[in-house]
Short mmCIF file of C-alpha atoms in Angstrom, two decimals:
data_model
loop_
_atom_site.label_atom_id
_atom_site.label_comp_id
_atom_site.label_asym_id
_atom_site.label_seq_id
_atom_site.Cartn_x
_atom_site.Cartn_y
_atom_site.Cartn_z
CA UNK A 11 17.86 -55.27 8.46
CA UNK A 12 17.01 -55.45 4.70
CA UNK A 13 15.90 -58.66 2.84
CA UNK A 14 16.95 -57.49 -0.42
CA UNK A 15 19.40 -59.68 -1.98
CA UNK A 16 21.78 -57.84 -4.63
CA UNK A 17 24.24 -59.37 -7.33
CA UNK A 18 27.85 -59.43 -6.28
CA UNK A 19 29.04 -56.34 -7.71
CA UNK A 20 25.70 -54.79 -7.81
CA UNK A 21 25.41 -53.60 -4.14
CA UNK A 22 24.19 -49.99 -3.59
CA UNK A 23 26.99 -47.33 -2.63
CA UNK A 24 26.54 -46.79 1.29
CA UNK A 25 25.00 -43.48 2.31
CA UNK A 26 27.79 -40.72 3.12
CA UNK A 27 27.05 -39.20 6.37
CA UNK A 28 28.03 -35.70 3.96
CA UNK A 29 25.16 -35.95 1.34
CA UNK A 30 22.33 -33.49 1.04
CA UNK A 31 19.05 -35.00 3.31
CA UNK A 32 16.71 -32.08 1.50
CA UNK A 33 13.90 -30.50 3.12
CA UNK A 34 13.63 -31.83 6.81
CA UNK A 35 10.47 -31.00 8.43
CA UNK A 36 12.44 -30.71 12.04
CA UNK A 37 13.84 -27.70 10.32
CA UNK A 38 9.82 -26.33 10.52
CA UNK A 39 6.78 -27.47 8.58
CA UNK A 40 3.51 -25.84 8.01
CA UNK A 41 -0.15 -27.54 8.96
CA UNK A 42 -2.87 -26.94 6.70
CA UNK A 43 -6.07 -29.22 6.59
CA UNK A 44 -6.77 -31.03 3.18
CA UNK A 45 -10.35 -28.93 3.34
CA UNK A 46 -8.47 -25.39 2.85
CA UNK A 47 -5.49 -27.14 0.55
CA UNK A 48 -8.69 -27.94 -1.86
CA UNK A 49 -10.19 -25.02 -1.58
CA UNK A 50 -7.17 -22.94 -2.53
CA UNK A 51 -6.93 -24.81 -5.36
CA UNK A 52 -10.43 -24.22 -6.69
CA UNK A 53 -9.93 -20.54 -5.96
CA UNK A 54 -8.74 -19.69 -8.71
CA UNK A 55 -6.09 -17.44 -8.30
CA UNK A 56 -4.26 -15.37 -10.75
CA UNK A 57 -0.99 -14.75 -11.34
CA UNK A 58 1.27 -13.83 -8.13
CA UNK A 59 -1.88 -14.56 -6.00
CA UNK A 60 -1.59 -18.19 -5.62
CA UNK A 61 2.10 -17.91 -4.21
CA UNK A 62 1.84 -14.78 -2.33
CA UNK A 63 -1.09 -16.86 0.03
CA UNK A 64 1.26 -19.31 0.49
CA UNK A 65 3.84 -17.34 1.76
CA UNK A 66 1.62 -15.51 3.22
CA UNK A 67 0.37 -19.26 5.41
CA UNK A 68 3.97 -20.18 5.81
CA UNK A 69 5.19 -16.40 7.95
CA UNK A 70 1.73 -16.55 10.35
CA UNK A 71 0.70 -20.38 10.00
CA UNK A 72 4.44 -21.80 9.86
CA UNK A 73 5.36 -19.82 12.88
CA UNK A 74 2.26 -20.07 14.95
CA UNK A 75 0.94 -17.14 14.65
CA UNK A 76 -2.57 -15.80 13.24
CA UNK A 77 -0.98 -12.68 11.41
CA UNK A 78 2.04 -10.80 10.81
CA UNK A 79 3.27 -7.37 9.31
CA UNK A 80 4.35 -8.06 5.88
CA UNK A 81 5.67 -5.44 3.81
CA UNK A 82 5.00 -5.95 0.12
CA UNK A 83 8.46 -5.48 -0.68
CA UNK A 84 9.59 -7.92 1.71
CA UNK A 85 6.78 -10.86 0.19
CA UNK A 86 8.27 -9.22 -3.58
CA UNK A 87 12.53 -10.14 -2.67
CA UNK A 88 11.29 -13.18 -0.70
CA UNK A 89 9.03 -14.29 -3.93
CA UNK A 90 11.42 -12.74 -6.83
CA UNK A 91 8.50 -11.13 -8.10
CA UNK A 92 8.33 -6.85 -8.43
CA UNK A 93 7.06 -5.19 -5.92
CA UNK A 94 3.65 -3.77 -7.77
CA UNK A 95 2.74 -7.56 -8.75
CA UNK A 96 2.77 -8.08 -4.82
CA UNK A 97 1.16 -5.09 -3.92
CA UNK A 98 -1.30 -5.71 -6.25
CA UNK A 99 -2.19 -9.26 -5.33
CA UNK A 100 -2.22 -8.44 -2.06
CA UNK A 101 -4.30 -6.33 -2.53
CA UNK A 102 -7.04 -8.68 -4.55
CA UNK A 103 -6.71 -11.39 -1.59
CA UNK A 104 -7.84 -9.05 0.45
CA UNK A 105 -10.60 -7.79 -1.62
CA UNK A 106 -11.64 -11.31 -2.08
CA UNK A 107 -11.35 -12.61 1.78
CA UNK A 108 -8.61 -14.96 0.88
CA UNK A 109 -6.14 -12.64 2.93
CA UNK A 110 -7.49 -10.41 5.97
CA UNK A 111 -5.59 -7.42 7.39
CA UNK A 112 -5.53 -6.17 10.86
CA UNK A 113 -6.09 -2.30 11.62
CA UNK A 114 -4.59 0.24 8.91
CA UNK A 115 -2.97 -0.37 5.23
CA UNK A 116 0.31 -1.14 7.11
CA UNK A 117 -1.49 -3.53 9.79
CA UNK A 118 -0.52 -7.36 10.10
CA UNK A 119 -1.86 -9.72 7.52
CA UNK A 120 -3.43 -12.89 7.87
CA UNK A 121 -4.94 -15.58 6.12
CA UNK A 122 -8.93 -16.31 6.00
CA UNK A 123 -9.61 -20.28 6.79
CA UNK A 124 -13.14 -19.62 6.26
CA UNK A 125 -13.07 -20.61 2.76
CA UNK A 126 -17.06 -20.24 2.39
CA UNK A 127 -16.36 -16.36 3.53
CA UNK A 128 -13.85 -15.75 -0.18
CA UNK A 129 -15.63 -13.52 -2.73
CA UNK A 130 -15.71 -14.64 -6.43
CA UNK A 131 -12.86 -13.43 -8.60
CA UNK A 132 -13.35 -10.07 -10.66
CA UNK A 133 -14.68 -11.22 -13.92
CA UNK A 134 -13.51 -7.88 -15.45
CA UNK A 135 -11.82 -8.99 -18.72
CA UNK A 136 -9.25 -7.17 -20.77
CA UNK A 137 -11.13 -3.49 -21.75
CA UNK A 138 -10.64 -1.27 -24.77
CA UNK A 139 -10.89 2.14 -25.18
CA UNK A 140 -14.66 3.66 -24.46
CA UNK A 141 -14.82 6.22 -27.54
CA UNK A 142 -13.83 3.82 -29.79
CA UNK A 143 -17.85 2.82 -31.54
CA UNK A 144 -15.58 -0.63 -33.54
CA UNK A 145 -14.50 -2.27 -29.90
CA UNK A 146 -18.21 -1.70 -28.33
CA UNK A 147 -18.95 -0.05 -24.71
CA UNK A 148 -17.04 -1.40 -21.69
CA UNK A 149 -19.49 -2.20 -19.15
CA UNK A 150 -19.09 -1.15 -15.52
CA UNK A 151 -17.42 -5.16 -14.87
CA UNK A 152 -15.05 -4.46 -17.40
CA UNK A 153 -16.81 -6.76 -20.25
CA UNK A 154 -16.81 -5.27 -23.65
CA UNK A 155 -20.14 -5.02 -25.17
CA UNK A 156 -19.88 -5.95 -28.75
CA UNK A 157 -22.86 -4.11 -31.49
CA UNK A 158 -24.95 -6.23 -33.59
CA UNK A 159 -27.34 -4.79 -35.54
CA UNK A 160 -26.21 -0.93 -34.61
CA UNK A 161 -27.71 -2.37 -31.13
CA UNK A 162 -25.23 -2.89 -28.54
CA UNK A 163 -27.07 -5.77 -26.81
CA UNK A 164 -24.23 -8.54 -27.32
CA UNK A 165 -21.68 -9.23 -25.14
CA UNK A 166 -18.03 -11.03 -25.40
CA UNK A 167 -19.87 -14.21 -24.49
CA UNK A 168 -22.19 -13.97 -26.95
CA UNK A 169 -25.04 -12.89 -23.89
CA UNK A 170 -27.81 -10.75 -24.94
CA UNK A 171 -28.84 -8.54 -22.26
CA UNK A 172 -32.49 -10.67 -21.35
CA UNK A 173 -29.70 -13.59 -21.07
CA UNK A 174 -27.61 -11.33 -18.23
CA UNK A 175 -30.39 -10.38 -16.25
CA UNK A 176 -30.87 -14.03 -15.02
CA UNK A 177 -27.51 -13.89 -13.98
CA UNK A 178 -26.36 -13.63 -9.98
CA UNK A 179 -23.25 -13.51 -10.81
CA UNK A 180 -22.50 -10.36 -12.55
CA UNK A 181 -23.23 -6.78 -12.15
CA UNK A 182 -26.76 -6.00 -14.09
CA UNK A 183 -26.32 -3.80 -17.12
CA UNK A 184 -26.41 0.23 -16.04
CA UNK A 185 -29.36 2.25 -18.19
CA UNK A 186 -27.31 5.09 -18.52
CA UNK A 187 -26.67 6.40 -21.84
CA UNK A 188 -23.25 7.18 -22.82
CA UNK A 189 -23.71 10.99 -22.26
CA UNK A 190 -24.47 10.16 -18.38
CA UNK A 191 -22.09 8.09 -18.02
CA UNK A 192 -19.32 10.19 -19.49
CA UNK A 193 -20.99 13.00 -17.24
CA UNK A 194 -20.37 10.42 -14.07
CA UNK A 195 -16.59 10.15 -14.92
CA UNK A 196 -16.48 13.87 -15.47
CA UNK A 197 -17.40 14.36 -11.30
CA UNK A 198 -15.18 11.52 -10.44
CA UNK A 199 -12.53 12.96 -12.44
CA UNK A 200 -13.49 16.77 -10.45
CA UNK A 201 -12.88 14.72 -7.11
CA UNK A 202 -9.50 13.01 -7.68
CA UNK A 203 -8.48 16.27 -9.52
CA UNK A 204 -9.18 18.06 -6.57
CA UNK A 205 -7.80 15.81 -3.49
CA UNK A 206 -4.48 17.93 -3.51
CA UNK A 207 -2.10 16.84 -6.06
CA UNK A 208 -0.07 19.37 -8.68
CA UNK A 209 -2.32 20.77 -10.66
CA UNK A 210 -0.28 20.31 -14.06
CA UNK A 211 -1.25 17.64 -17.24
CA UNK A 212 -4.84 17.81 -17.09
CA UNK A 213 -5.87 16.41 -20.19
CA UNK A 214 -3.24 13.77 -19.83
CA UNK A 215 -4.20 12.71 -16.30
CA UNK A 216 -8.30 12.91 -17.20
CA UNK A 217 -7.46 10.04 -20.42
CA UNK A 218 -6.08 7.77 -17.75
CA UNK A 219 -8.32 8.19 -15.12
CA UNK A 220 -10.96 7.42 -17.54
CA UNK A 221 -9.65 4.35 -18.44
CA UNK A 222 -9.19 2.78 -15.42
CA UNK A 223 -12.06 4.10 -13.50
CA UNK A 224 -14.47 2.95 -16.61
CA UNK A 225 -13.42 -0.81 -16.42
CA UNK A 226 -13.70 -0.85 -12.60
CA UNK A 227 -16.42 -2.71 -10.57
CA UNK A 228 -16.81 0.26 -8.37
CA UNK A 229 -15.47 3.38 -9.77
CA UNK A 230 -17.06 5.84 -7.03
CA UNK A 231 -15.11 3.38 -4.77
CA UNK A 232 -12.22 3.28 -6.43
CA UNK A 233 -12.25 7.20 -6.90
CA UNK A 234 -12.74 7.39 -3.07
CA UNK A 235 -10.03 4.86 -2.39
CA UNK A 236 -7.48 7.37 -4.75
CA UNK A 237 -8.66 10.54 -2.97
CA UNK A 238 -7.30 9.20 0.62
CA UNK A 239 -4.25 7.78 -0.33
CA UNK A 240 -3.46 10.85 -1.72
CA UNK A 241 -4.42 12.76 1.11
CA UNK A 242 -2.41 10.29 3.42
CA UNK A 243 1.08 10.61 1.50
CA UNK A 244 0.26 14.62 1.52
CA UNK A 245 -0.01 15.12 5.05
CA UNK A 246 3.22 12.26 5.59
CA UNK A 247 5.43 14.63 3.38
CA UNK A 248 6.49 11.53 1.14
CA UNK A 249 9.32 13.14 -0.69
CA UNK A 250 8.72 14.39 -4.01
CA UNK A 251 4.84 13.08 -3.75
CA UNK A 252 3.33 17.07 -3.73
CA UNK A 253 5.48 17.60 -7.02
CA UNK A 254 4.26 14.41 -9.05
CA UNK A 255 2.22 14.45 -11.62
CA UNK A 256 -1.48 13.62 -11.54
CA UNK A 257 -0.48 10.57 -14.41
CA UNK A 258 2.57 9.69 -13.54
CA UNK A 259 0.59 8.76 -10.09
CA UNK A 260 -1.83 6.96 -11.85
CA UNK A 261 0.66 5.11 -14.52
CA UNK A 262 2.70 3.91 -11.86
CA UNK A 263 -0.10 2.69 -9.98
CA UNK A 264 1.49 4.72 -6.60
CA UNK A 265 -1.36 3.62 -4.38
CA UNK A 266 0.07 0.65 -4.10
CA UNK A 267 3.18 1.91 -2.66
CA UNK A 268 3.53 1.01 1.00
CA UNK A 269 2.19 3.61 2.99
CA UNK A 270 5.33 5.68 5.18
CA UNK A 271 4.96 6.43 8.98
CA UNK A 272 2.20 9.16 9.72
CA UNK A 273 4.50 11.86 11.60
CA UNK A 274 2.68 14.04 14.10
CA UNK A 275 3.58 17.07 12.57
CA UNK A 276 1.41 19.98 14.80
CA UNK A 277 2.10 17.91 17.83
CA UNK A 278 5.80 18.50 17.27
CA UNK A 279 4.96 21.81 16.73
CA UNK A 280 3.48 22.75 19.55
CA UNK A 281 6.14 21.32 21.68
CA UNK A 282 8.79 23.20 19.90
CA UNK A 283 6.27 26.65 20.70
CA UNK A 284 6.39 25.53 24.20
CA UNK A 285 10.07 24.48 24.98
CA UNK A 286 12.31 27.21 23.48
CA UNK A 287 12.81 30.58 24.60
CA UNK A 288 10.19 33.22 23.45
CA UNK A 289 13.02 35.08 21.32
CA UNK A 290 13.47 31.70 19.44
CA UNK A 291 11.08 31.47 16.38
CA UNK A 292 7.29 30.66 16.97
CA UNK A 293 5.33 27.91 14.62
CA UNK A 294 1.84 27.12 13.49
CA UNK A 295 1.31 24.25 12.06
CA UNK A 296 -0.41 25.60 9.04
CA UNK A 297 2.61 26.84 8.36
CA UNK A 298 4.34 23.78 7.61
CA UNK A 299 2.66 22.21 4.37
CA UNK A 300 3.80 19.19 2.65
CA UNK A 301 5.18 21.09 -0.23
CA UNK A 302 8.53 22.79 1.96
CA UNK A 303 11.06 21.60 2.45
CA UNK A 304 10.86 21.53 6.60
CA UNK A 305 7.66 19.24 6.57
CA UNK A 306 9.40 16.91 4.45
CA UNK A 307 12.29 16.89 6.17
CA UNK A 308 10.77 16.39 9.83
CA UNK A 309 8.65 13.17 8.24
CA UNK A 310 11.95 11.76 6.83
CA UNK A 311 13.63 11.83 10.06
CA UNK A 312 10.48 10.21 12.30
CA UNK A 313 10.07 8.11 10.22
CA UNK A 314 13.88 6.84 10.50
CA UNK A 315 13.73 7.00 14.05
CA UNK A 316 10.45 4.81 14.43
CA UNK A 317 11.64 2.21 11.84
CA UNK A 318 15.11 1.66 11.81
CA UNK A 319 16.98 0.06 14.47
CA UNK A 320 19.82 1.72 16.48
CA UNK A 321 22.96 -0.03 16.27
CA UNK A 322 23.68 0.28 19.78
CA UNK A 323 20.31 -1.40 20.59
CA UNK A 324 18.83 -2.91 17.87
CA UNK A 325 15.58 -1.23 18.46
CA UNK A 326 14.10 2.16 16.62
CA UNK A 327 14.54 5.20 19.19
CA UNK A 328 10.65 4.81 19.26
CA UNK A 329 7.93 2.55 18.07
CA UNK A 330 4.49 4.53 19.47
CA UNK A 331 3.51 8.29 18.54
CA UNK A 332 3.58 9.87 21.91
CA UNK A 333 6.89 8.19 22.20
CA UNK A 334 7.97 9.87 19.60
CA UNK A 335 6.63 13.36 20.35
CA UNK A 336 7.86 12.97 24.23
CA UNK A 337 11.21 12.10 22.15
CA UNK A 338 11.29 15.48 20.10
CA UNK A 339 10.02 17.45 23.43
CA UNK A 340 13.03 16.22 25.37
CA UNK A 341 15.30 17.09 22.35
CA UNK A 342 13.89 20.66 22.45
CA UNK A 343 14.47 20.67 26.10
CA UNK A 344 18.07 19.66 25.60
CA UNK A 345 18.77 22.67 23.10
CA UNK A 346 17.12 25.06 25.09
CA UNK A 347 19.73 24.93 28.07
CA UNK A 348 22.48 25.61 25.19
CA UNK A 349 23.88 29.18 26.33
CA UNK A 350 24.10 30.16 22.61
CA UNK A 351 20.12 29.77 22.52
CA UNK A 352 19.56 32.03 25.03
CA UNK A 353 21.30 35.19 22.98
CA UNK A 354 18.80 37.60 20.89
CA UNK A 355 21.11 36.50 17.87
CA UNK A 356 20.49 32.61 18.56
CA UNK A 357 16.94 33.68 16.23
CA UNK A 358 18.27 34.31 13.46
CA UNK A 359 20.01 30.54 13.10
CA UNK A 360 18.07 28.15 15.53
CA UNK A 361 15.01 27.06 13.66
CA UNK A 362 13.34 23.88 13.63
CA UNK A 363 13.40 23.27 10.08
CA UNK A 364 17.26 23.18 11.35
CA UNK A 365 16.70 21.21 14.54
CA UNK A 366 14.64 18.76 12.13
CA UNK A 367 17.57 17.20 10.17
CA UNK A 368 17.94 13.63 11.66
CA UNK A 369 21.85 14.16 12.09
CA UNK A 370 21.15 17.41 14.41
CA UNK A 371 18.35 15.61 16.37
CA UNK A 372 20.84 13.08 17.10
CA UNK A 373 23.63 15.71 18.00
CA UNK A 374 21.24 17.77 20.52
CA UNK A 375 20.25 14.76 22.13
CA UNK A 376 23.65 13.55 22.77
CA UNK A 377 24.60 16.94 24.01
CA UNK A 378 27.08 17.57 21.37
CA UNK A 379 25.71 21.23 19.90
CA UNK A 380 27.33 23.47 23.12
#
């Protein structure tokens, strides 16, 4: 019962049973101790960092779990934010041991409690171009070293180098001269040239890759970091990847792409080799490079089948690798007890690159190819 009194006239409308409660937390609720609330918030986070942690705390934390698979472009609808600005702070967190991630680049994320454990935030600033001798050198932490004097000894923060020195928190100056260190970006530059892309817009490619290696913390890390995720989206067959341009990989910051589903190309292979007639068109592996047609084709179609849900089921046709593989060896199976295989002319038509399409997987394996 209340003990307000109220003026006749003046008593408050009753509460409709109708209006809007608001947030409820029976309809789920998140606990997070004050210690880590306060240490989020002296973090420092940038940007989409700060609310892709907390979403990140509200899918494991909110539903009881440690960690979860989180595709960035699933955090980028859920956030209304584009997908690099996810990808990249995701990528930051987990530089800085704010986020953790389990396994591979497509493992489950989670969030690091251990607040004491987070690394510092990059204090690489905004860089200008190296050549230019008006803007200064760009140091390997991305400060701009500003001349005085003709001596470049002065930094953005008005630091002279004895100042730095003293300093734990920064990476000390390098004592290369420019020619070494332009010699340094030249053999990174060899390496990422070299990790399998098109060879085409050298010159073009080399001016970017300069400027974003040179204002890196760790450009030989960085370099390395390039090299594989090329190498990864080569041997996938990600459509159109073996055709892009060296720059347009590196404008579009492609790295950060989500990784697609590693199909076991060779193993396929060999089961095709070993479950069709001899007449019927023999394989090797090296055959099938990322650049055809075939190889692209084959990682398009596992990778539907161990992602996307049937309708029938709801689940993928397969979730594991040798799954998958005992999948395709029963499908070759299948066609081989067609009678039109087991004519001389069936070679000239039954190929895998054929038997690869996702819609004639799913057509053998039904029995519907007689």
């Amino acid at each position: 019962m209340s003990n307000l009194a109220y003026l006749p006239g003046h008593e408050p409308e009753p509460a409709s049973a109708d209006a809007p409660r608001g947030p409820q937390l029976e309809n789920g609720y998140v606990r997070i101790s004050h210690e880590v609330m306060r240490a989020l918030g002296r973090a420092r986070l940038r940007g989409s960092e700060y609310p892709v942690v907390l979403f990140v705390i509200d899918e494991t934390w909110g539903w009881h779990v440690k960690h979860k698979i989180l595709r960035t472009n699933y955090i980028a609808k859920e956030l209304g934010i584009p997908v690099t600005k996810a990808s990249e702070a995701v990528a930051e967190l987990i530089r800085r041991g704010v986020l953790y991630r389990v396994g591979d680049s497509q493992g489950p994320i989670g969030f690091n409690k251990h607040h004491d454990q987070w690394k510092a935030k990059s204090s690489a600033s905004k860089t200008v171009k190296r050549p230019d001798p008006k803007s200064g050198m760009i140091h390997e932490n991305g400060e701009r070293i500003v001349h005085e004097n003709g001596e470049q000894t002065t930094h953005q923060n008005r630091e002279s180098n004895k100042d730095r020195k003293d300093r734990k928190d920064i990476t000390p100056l390098s004592d290369q001269s420019d020619g070494e260190v332009q010699h340094d970006l030249e053999k990174l530059f060899d390496r990422f040239w070299q990790a399998g892309m098109r060879k085409d817009g050298k010159i073009p490619a080399k001016e970017k890759f300069f400027r974003l290696v040179s204002g890196h913390a760790d450009p030989e890390g960085f370099t390395e970091g390039l090299i594989n995720d090329i190498k990864i989206r080569l041997e996938a067959g990600v459509p159109g990847f073996s055709k892009l341009h060296p720059k347009t990989y590196l404008n579009q910051k492609r790295w950060l792409d989500d990784l697609p589903e590693r199909c076991p190309h060779a193993a396929i292979i060999q089961a095709w080799n070993e479950e069709l007639p001899a007449h019927i068109e023999k394989l090797s592996a090296e055959d099938w490079t990322p650049e055809s047609n075939a190889f692209q084709t084959l990682a398009a179609s596992w990778e539907t089948f161990k992602t996307k849900p049937r309708a029938a089921t709801g689940k993928p046709v397969f979730t594991e690798e040798a799954e998958g593989v005992a999948f395709y060896r029963e499908v070759f199976r299948r066609l081989a007890k067609v009678a039109r295989i087991q004519t001389e002319d069936a070679a000239r038509w039954c190929r895998l690159s054929w038997v690869a399409q996702k819609d004639v997987t799913v057509q053998i394996f039904k029995g519907e190819i007689a």
